[in-house]
PDB file of C-alpha atoms in Angstrom:
ATOM      1  CA  MET A 239      33.492 -30.908 -33.489  1.00 52.00           C
ATOM      2  CA  SER A 240      36.562 -30.449 -36.349  1.00 67.00           C
ATOM      3  CA  SER A 241      38.974 -32.366 -35.771  1.00 87.00           C
ATOM      4  CA  HIS A 242      42.728 -31.353 -35.459  1.00 93.00           C
ATOM      5  CA  LEU A 243      43.353 -32.360 -39.147  1.00 96.00           C
ATOM      6  CA  SER A 244      40.001 -30.922 -40.042  1.00 95.00           C
ATOM      7  CA  SER A 245      41.444 -27.543 -38.488  1.00 95.00           C
ATOM      8  CA  ALA A 246      44.732 -27.887 -39.853  1.00 96.00           C
ATOM      9  CA  ILE A 247      43.092 -28.408 -43.624  1.00 96.00           C
ATOM     10  CA  THR A 248      41.252 -25.513 -43.189  1.00 93.00           C
ATOM     11  CA  GLN A 249      43.818 -23.286 -41.862  1.00 95.00           C
ATOM     12  CA  GLU A 250      46.268 -24.831 -44.921  1.00 96.00           C
ATOM     13  CA  GLN A 251      48.478 -25.643 -42.645  1.00 97.00           C
ATOM     14  CA  TRP A 252      49.958 -28.204 -44.957  1.00 97.00           C
ATOM     15  CA  GLU A 253      53.134 -29.062 -42.221  1.00 96.00           C
ATOM     16  CA  ARG A 254      50.939 -29.386 -39.861  1.00 97.00           C
ATOM     17  CA  VAL A 255      48.937 -31.531 -41.927  1.00 97.00           C
ATOM     18  CA  VAL A 256      51.610 -33.965 -43.365  1.00 97.00           C
ATOM     19  CA  GLN A 257      52.668 -34.005 -39.457  1.00 97.00           C
ATOM     20  CA  LEU A 258      49.224 -35.368 -38.173  1.00 97.00           C
ATOM     21  CA  CYS A 259      49.212 -37.521 -40.869  1.00 97.00           C
ATOM     22  CA  GLN A 260      52.089 -39.545 -39.542  1.00 96.00           C
ATOM     23  CA  GLY A 261      52.192 -38.895 -36.199  1.00 96.00           C
ATOM     24  CA  SER A 262      48.306 -39.251 -36.268  1.00 95.00           C
ATOM     25  CA  PRO A 263      46.615 -41.826 -38.896  1.00 96.00           C
ATOM     26  CA  LYS A 264      43.816 -42.472 -37.310  1.00 96.00           C
ATOM     27  CA  GLU A 265      43.065 -38.849 -37.735  1.00 96.00           C
ATOM     28  CA  ALA A 266      42.627 -39.312 -41.687  1.00 97.00           C
ATOM     29  CA  LYS A 267      39.427 -41.634 -40.595  1.00 97.00           C
ATOM     30  CA  LYS A 268      37.693 -39.213 -38.984  1.00 96.00           C
ATOM     31  CA  TRP A 269      34.757 -37.517 -40.676  1.00 96.00           C
ATOM     32  CA  THR A 270      33.248 -34.138 -39.828  1.00 93.00           C
ATOM     33  CA  THR A 271      29.978 -31.975 -40.749  1.00 92.00           C
ATOM     34  CA  ARG A 272      30.621 -29.353 -42.860  1.00 89.00           C
ATOM     35  CA  HIS A 273      28.468 -26.276 -43.466  1.00 86.00           C
ATOM     36  CA  GLY A 274      28.608 -25.120 -47.178  1.00 81.00           C
ATOM     37  CA  LEU A 275      31.174 -26.891 -48.428  1.00 81.00           C
ATOM     38  CA  PHE A 276      29.279 -27.717 -51.887  1.00 79.00           C
ATOM     39  CA  GLU A 277      27.556 -23.821 -53.319  1.00 74.00           C
ATOM     40  CA  GLY A 278      27.822 -23.017 -49.772  1.00 73.00           C
ATOM     41  CA  ILE A 279      24.449 -24.355 -49.282  1.00 78.00           C
ATOM     42  CA  LYS A 280      24.447 -27.944 -48.501  1.00 81.00           C
ATOM     43  CA  ASP A 281      26.188 -29.302 -45.449  1.00 87.00           C
ATOM     44  CA  ALA A 282      28.749 -32.213 -45.524  1.00 91.00           C
ATOM     45  CA  ASN A 283      29.973 -35.346 -43.401  1.00 96.00           C
ATOM     46  CA  VAL A 284      33.153 -35.641 -44.893  1.00 96.00           C
ATOM     47  CA  LEU A 285      36.697 -37.072 -44.411  1.00 97.00           C
ATOM     48  CA  PRO A 286      39.746 -35.222 -44.678  1.00 97.00           C
ATOM     49  CA  ILE A 287      40.754 -35.838 -48.151  1.00 98.00           C
ATOM     50  CA  HIS A 288      37.404 -34.568 -49.055  1.00 97.00           C
ATOM     51  CA  GLU A 289      37.790 -31.320 -47.552  1.00 96.00           C
ATOM     52  CA  ALA A 290      41.535 -31.718 -48.673  1.00 97.00           C
ATOM     53  CA  LEU A 291      40.806 -31.467 -52.917  1.00 97.00           C
ATOM     54  CA  VAL A 292      37.756 -28.841 -51.900  1.00 94.00           C
ATOM     55  CA  ALA A 293      40.955 -26.481 -50.524  1.00 94.00           C
ATOM     56  CA  GLY A 294      43.025 -27.627 -53.627  1.00 94.00           C
ATOM     57  CA  ALA A 295      45.956 -28.800 -51.823  1.00 96.00           C
ATOM     58  CA  PRO A 296      48.987 -29.753 -53.378  1.00 96.00           C
ATOM     59  CA  TYR A 297      49.934 -33.201 -54.106  1.00 97.00           C
ATOM     60  CA  PRO A 298      52.086 -33.969 -51.084  1.00 97.00           C
ATOM     61  CA  ILE A 299      49.053 -33.664 -48.883  1.00 98.00           C
ATOM     62  CA  ILE A 300      47.072 -35.948 -50.651  1.00 98.00           C
ATOM     63  CA  GLU A 301      49.523 -38.518 -50.746  1.00 98.00           C
ATOM     64  CA  ALA A 302      50.130 -38.089 -47.186  1.00 98.00           C
ATOM     65  CA  LEU A 303      46.653 -38.408 -46.631  1.00 98.00           C
ATOM     66  CA  VAL A 304      45.615 -41.717 -48.730  1.00 98.00           C
ATOM     67  CA  ASN A 305      48.833 -42.821 -46.892  1.00 98.00           C
ATOM     68  CA  ALA A 306      47.708 -42.488 -43.198  1.00 98.00           C
ATOM     69  CA  TYR A 307      44.066 -44.081 -44.520  1.00 98.00           C
ATOM     70  CA  PRO A 308      44.084 -45.956 -47.574  1.00 98.00           C
ATOM     71  CA  ASP A 309      40.272 -46.350 -47.615  1.00 98.00           C
ATOM     72  CA  CYS A 310      39.194 -43.241 -47.934  1.00 98.00           C
ATOM     73  CA  VAL A 311      39.386 -43.195 -51.393  1.00 98.00           C
ATOM     74  CA  PHE A 312      36.648 -45.265 -51.694  1.00 98.00           C
ATOM     75  CA  CYS A 313      34.642 -42.973 -49.393  1.00 98.00           C
ATOM     76  CA  LYS A 314      32.067 -40.598 -50.515  1.00 98.00           C
ATOM     77  CA  GLU A 315      30.765 -37.626 -48.715  1.00 97.00           C
ATOM     78  CA  SER A 316      27.652 -37.586 -47.547  1.00 96.00           C
ATOM     79  CA  SER A 317      25.159 -34.249 -49.946  1.00 94.00           C
ATOM     80  CA  TYR A 318      26.430 -35.338 -52.829  1.00 95.00           C
ATOM     81  CA  GLN A 319      27.850 -38.811 -52.399  1.00 96.00           C
ATOM     82  CA  ARG A 320      30.763 -37.766 -54.010  1.00 97.00           C
ATOM     83  CA  LEU A 321      34.178 -39.626 -53.975  1.00 98.00           C
ATOM     84  CA  PRO A 322      37.382 -38.048 -53.553  1.00 98.00           C
ATOM     85  CA  LEU A 323      38.051 -38.635 -57.101  1.00 98.00           C
ATOM     86  CA  HIS A 324      34.750 -36.428 -57.433  1.00 98.00           C
ATOM     87  CA  CYS A 325      36.408 -33.734 -55.541  1.00 97.00           C
ATOM     88  CA  ALA A 326      39.454 -33.413 -57.530  1.00 97.00           C
ATOM     89  CA  CYS A 327      38.188 -32.846 -60.888  1.00 96.00           C
ATOM     90  CA  ARG A 328      35.477 -30.217 -59.857  1.00 93.00           C
ATOM     91  CA  LYS A 329      38.284 -28.116 -58.426  1.00 91.00           C
ATOM     92  CA  ASN A 330      40.630 -29.382 -61.077  1.00 90.00           C
ATOM     93  CA  ALA A 331      43.564 -30.965 -59.333  1.00 93.00           C
ATOM     94  CA  LEU A 332      47.302 -31.129 -60.483  1.00 93.00           C
ATOM     95  CA  PRO A 333      47.098 -33.991 -63.021  1.00 95.00           C
ATOM     96  CA  ASP A 334      49.441 -35.433 -60.624  1.00 97.00           C
ATOM     97  CA  VAL A 335      46.878 -35.739 -57.717  1.00 98.00           C
ATOM     98  CA  VAL A 336      44.003 -37.076 -60.274  1.00 97.00           C
ATOM     99  CA  ASP A 337      46.721 -40.023 -61.333  1.00 97.00           C
ATOM    100  CA  LEU A 338      47.069 -41.037 -57.302  1.00 98.00           C
ATOM    101  CA  LEU A 339      43.656 -41.262 -57.168  1.00 98.00           C
ATOM    102  CA  LEU A 340      42.830 -43.063 -59.750  1.00 98.00           C
ATOM    103  CA  ARG A 341      45.902 -45.682 -59.487  1.00 98.00           C
ATOM    104  CA  LYS A 342      44.415 -46.521 -55.634  1.00 98.00           C
ATOM    105  CA  TYR A 343      41.037 -47.280 -57.141  1.00 98.00           C
ATOM    106  CA  ALA A 344      40.566 -46.503 -60.753  1.00 98.00           C
ATOM    107  CA  ASP A 345      37.020 -47.480 -60.513  1.00 98.00           C
ATOM    108  CA  GLY A 346      36.731 -44.393 -58.977  1.00 98.00           C
ATOM    109  CA  ALA A 347      35.662 -42.959 -63.007  1.00 98.00           C
ATOM    110  CA  LEU A 348      32.635 -45.432 -63.126  1.00 97.00           C
ATOM    111  CA  THR A 349      31.019 -44.324 -60.180  1.00 97.00           C
ATOM    112  CA  PRO A 350      28.486 -41.278 -60.225  1.00 97.00           C
ATOM    113  CA  ASP A 351      27.891 -39.137 -57.455  1.00 97.00           C
ATOM    114  CA  SER A 352      23.907 -38.666 -56.564  1.00 96.00           C
ATOM    115  CA  LEU A 353      23.605 -35.926 -59.790  1.00 96.00           C
ATOM    116  CA  GLY A 354      24.741 -38.959 -62.337  1.00 97.00           C
ATOM    117  CA  ARG A 355      27.923 -37.306 -62.251  1.00 97.00           C
ATOM    118  CA  LEU A 356      31.296 -39.530 -63.296  1.00 98.00           C
ATOM    119  CA  PRO A 357      34.856 -37.661 -62.343  1.00 98.00           C
ATOM    120  CA  LEU A 358      34.881 -37.205 -65.913  1.00 98.00           C
ATOM    121  CA  HIS A 359      31.781 -34.558 -66.074  1.00 98.00           C
ATOM    122  CA  TYR A 360      33.294 -32.349 -63.888  1.00 97.00           C
ATOM    123  CA  ALA A 361      36.923 -32.589 -65.361  1.00 97.00           C
ATOM    124  CA  LEU A 362      35.197 -31.284 -68.721  1.00 97.00           C
ATOM    125  CA  SER A 363      33.002 -28.852 -67.103  1.00 94.00           C
ATOM    126  CA  ASN A 364      35.770 -27.045 -64.756  1.00 90.00           C
ATOM    127  CA  GLY A 365      38.131 -26.834 -68.166  1.00 86.00           C
ATOM    128  CA  ALA A 366      40.489 -29.546 -67.289  1.00 79.00           C
ATOM    129  CA  ASN A 367      44.317 -29.748 -68.092  1.00 88.00           C
ATOM    130  CA  PRO A 368      43.627 -32.334 -71.346  1.00 93.00           C
ATOM    131  CA  ASN A 369      46.453 -34.805 -69.518  1.00 94.00           C
ATOM    132  CA  ILE A 370      43.984 -34.979 -66.918  1.00 95.00           C
ATOM    133  CA  ILE A 371      40.873 -35.934 -69.200  1.00 96.00           C
ATOM    134  CA  ASN A 372      43.648 -38.305 -70.740  1.00 95.00           C
ATOM    135  CA  CYS A 373      44.424 -39.266 -67.238  1.00 96.00           C
ATOM    136  CA  ILE A 374      41.444 -40.877 -67.175  1.00 97.00           C
ATOM    137  CA  LEU A 375      40.471 -42.315 -69.965  1.00 97.00           C
ATOM    138  CA  ARG A 376      43.416 -43.949 -70.288  1.00 97.00           C
ATOM    139  CA  HIS A 377      42.609 -45.779 -66.569  1.00 97.00           C
ATOM    140  CA  ARG A 378      39.158 -45.921 -67.712  1.00 97.00           C
ATOM    141  CA  PRO A 379      37.919 -45.691 -71.066  1.00 97.00           C
ATOM    142  CA  ASN A 380      34.301 -46.687 -70.113  1.00 97.00           C
ATOM    143  CA  SER A 381      33.808 -43.323 -68.298  1.00 97.00           C
ATOM    144  CA  ALA A 382      33.293 -41.853 -71.818  1.00 97.00           C
ATOM    145  CA  ARG A 383      29.939 -43.666 -71.718  1.00 96.00           C
ATOM    146  CA  GLY A 384      28.746 -42.820 -68.261  1.00 96.00           C
ATOM    147  CA  PHE A 385      25.183 -39.793 -68.715  1.00 94.00           C
ATOM    148  CA  ASP A 386      24.276 -38.097 -66.388  1.00 97.00           C
ATOM    149  CA  LYS A 387      20.639 -37.466 -64.991  1.00 97.00           C
ATOM    150  CA  ARG A 388      20.239 -35.465 -68.009  1.00 97.00           C
ATOM    151  CA  GLY A 389      21.193 -37.620 -70.081  1.00 96.00           C
ATOM    152  CA  TRP A 390      24.527 -35.829 -70.657  1.00 97.00           C
ATOM    153  CA  THR A 391      27.883 -37.933 -71.714  1.00 97.00           C
ATOM    154  CA  PRO A 392      30.894 -36.395 -71.209  1.00 97.00           C
ATOM    155  CA  LEU A 393      30.524 -35.334 -74.832  1.00 97.00           C
ATOM    156  CA  HIS A 394      27.913 -33.217 -74.464  1.00 97.00           C
ATOM    157  CA  VAL A 395      29.956 -31.740 -71.867  1.00 97.00           C
ATOM    158  CA  ALA A 396      32.557 -30.854 -73.396  1.00 96.00           C
ATOM    159  CA  CYS A 397      31.001 -29.679 -76.131  1.00 96.00           C
ATOM    160  CA  GLY A 398      28.944 -27.269 -74.687  1.00 95.00           C
ATOM    161  CA  VAL A 399      32.250 -25.975 -72.564  1.00 94.00           C
ATOM    162  CA  GLY A 400      33.992 -25.665 -75.383  1.00 93.00           C
ATOM    163  CA  ALA A 401      37.348 -27.891 -74.661  1.00 94.00           C
ATOM    164  CA  ASP A 402      39.845 -28.329 -76.767  1.00 92.00           C
ATOM    165  CA  ILE A 403      39.270 -30.501 -79.733  1.00 93.00           C
ATOM    166  CA  SER A 404      41.885 -33.297 -79.036  1.00 94.00           C
ATOM    167  CA  VAL A 405      40.247 -33.390 -75.692  1.00 95.00           C
ATOM    168  CA  ILE A 406      36.522 -33.983 -77.599  1.00 96.00           C
ATOM    169  CA  LYS A 407      38.807 -36.012 -80.088  1.00 96.00           C
ATOM    170  CA  SER A 408      39.643 -38.604 -76.885  1.00 96.00           C
ATOM    171  CA  ILE A 409      36.227 -39.250 -75.571  1.00 97.00           C
ATOM    172  CA  ILE A 410      35.256 -39.877 -79.420  1.00 96.00           C
ATOM    173  CA  ASP A 411      37.723 -42.049 -80.160  1.00 96.00           C
ATOM    174  CA  CYS A 412      37.012 -44.249 -76.588  1.00 96.00           C
ATOM    175  CA  TYR A 413      32.689 -43.981 -77.566  1.00 95.00           C
ATOM    176  CA  PRO A 414      32.640 -43.386 -81.182  1.00 95.00           C
ATOM    177  CA  GLU A 415      28.857 -43.737 -80.820  1.00 94.00           C
ATOM    178  CA  ALA A 416      28.776 -40.162 -78.188  1.00 95.00           C
ATOM    179  CA  VAL A 417      28.173 -38.637 -81.213  1.00 95.00           C
ATOM    180  CA  LEU A 418      24.603 -40.147 -82.039  1.00 94.00           C
ATOM    181  CA  MET A 419      23.910 -39.805 -78.445  1.00 94.00           C
ATOM    182  CA  ARG A 420      21.073 -37.167 -77.226  1.00 95.00           C
ATOM    183  CA  THR A 421      20.299 -35.718 -73.721  1.00 96.00           C
ATOM    184  CA  ASN A 422      16.888 -35.897 -72.077  1.00 96.00           C
ATOM    185  CA  LYS A 423      16.214 -33.119 -73.677  1.00 96.00           C
ATOM    186  CA  GLY A 424      17.126 -33.991 -76.903  1.00 96.00           C
ATOM    187  CA  SER A 425      20.249 -32.487 -77.974  1.00 95.00           C
ATOM    188  CA  THR A 426      23.275 -33.835 -80.210  1.00 95.00           C
ATOM    189  CA  ALA A 427      26.378 -33.498 -79.043  1.00 95.00           C
ATOM    190  CA  LYS A 428      27.376 -30.926 -81.895  1.00 94.00           C
ATOM    191  CA  GLN A 429      24.035 -28.832 -81.018  1.00 95.00           C
ATOM    192  CA  CYS A 430      26.116 -28.119 -77.838  1.00 95.00           C
ATOM    193  CA  LEU A 431      28.402 -26.356 -79.313  1.00 93.00           C
ATOM    194  CA  SER A 432      25.788 -23.689 -79.570  1.00 91.00           C
ATOM    195  CA  LEU A 433      26.264 -22.763 -75.749  1.00 88.00           C
ATOM    196  CA  THR A 434      30.162 -21.788 -76.583  1.00 88.00           C
ATOM    197  CA  ASN A 435      31.684 -19.161 -78.291  1.00 88.00           C
ATOM    198  CA  ALA A 436      35.316 -21.156 -78.723  1.00 86.00           C
ATOM    199  CA  ALA A 437      37.687 -20.309 -80.930  1.00 86.00           C
ATOM    200  CA  ASN A 438      37.383 -24.244 -82.217  1.00 87.00           C
ATOM    201  CA  LYS A 439      34.001 -24.592 -82.912  1.00 91.00           C
ATOM    202  CA  SER A 440      33.879 -24.715 -86.655  1.00 93.00           C
ATOM    203  CA  ASP A 441      36.515 -27.245 -86.227  1.00 94.00           C
ATOM    204  CA  VAL A 442      34.909 -29.225 -84.041  1.00 93.00           C
ATOM    205  CA  LYS A 443      31.456 -28.988 -85.653  1.00 93.00           C
ATOM    206  CA  GLN A 444      32.732 -30.455 -88.954  1.00 94.00           C
ATOM    207  CA  MET A 445      35.016 -32.989 -87.062  1.00 94.00           C
ATOM    208  CA  LEU A 446      31.872 -34.123 -85.169  1.00 95.00           C
ATOM    209  CA  GLN A 447      29.618 -34.320 -88.567  1.00 93.00           C
ATOM    210  CA  ASP A 448      32.188 -36.552 -89.975  1.00 93.00           C
ATOM    211  CA  ILE A 449      32.703 -39.102 -87.554  1.00 93.00           C
ATOM    212  CA  TYR A 450      28.375 -39.279 -87.727  1.00 91.00           C
ATOM    213  CA  THR A 451      28.145 -39.880 -90.605  1.00 90.00           C
ATOM    214  CA  GLU A 452      30.670 -42.935 -90.235  1.00 88.00           C
ATOM    215  CA  VAL A 453      29.151 -43.968 -87.218  1.00 90.00           C
ATOM    216  CA  GLU A 454      25.740 -43.591 -87.743  1.00 83.00           C
ATOM    217  CA  LYS A 455      26.298 -46.321 -90.575  1.00 81.00           C
ATOM    218  CA  ASN A 456      27.709 -48.947 -89.314  1.00 78.00           C
ATOM    219  CA  TYR A 457      25.963 -48.081 -85.288  1.00 72.00           C
ATOM    220  CA  ARG A 458      23.307 -50.673 -84.067  1.00 65.00           C
ATOM    221  CA  PRO A 459      20.840 -50.652 -81.150  1.00 62.00           C
ATOM    222  CA  ALA A 460      21.820 -52.951 -78.331  1.00 49.00           C
ATOM    223  CA  GLN A 461      18.560 -54.625 -78.797  1.00 46.00           C
ATOM    224  CA  GLU A 462      18.492 -55.118 -81.600  1.00 45.00           C
ATOM    225  CA  ILE A 463      21.540 -56.974 -81.550  1.00 34.00           C
ATOM    226  CA  LYS A 464      20.111 -59.384 -78.568  1.00 38.00           C
ATOM    227  CA  SER A 465      17.208 -60.045 -80.458  1.00 36.00           C
ATOM    228  CA  GLU A 466      19.138 -61.481 -83.624  1.00 37.00           C
ATOM    229  CA  ARG A 467      21.124 -63.486 -80.536  1.00 37.00           C
ATOM    230  CA  VAL A 468      17.464 -64.635 -79.385  1.00 41.00           C
ATOM    231  CA  LEU A 469      16.012 -65.834 -82.605  1.00 43.00           C
ATOM    232  CA  CYS A 470      19.742 -67.492 -83.555  1.00 36.00           C
TER     233      CYS A 470
END
């Protein structure tokens, strides 16, 4: 059964949502089954914060929900095991919303969903504001090292969707070796550029090639380094 808070979110009655969060904070802890919340096909058990983020609720609503139930930032919905941060990045939430969630649970940026995707994967695939990408990387630079179950790193995604060259550079700054990584089907980030007709394609391609050449010279697999340490 839908809670009063869930119903208010579904109807986008934002003033009512804030009132309920302040007057009945326990409502923010109630789980609800939502039909077809993701892609319109899978049912999911969710908290009000998941619903609000999927609905694109403004910052004051997300702040009210977090204040009412601070632990909500650690909670995963049931269908794809997504945190609120995943939901925010999938819906291209405003930078201040993403920053709030990261300040409350920065390691959420390193948490994969059931598809192996990090929030950064979703932010990139949905054409997020560069400020959001930089916010995620600032809180957890290692999120640039993540890869999903298809072997796609954030750099693969960024190149595949034609992200701004500044975004691609930010990812590479955090993880230069990403230019060498291949997806499960063998594609490098440079090869993923074939998926887009972005105006900056030639510039990105040249940058990737330059970095690839430099990184390849110095790259040493972790296993090789580990073997040397054992021998020593």
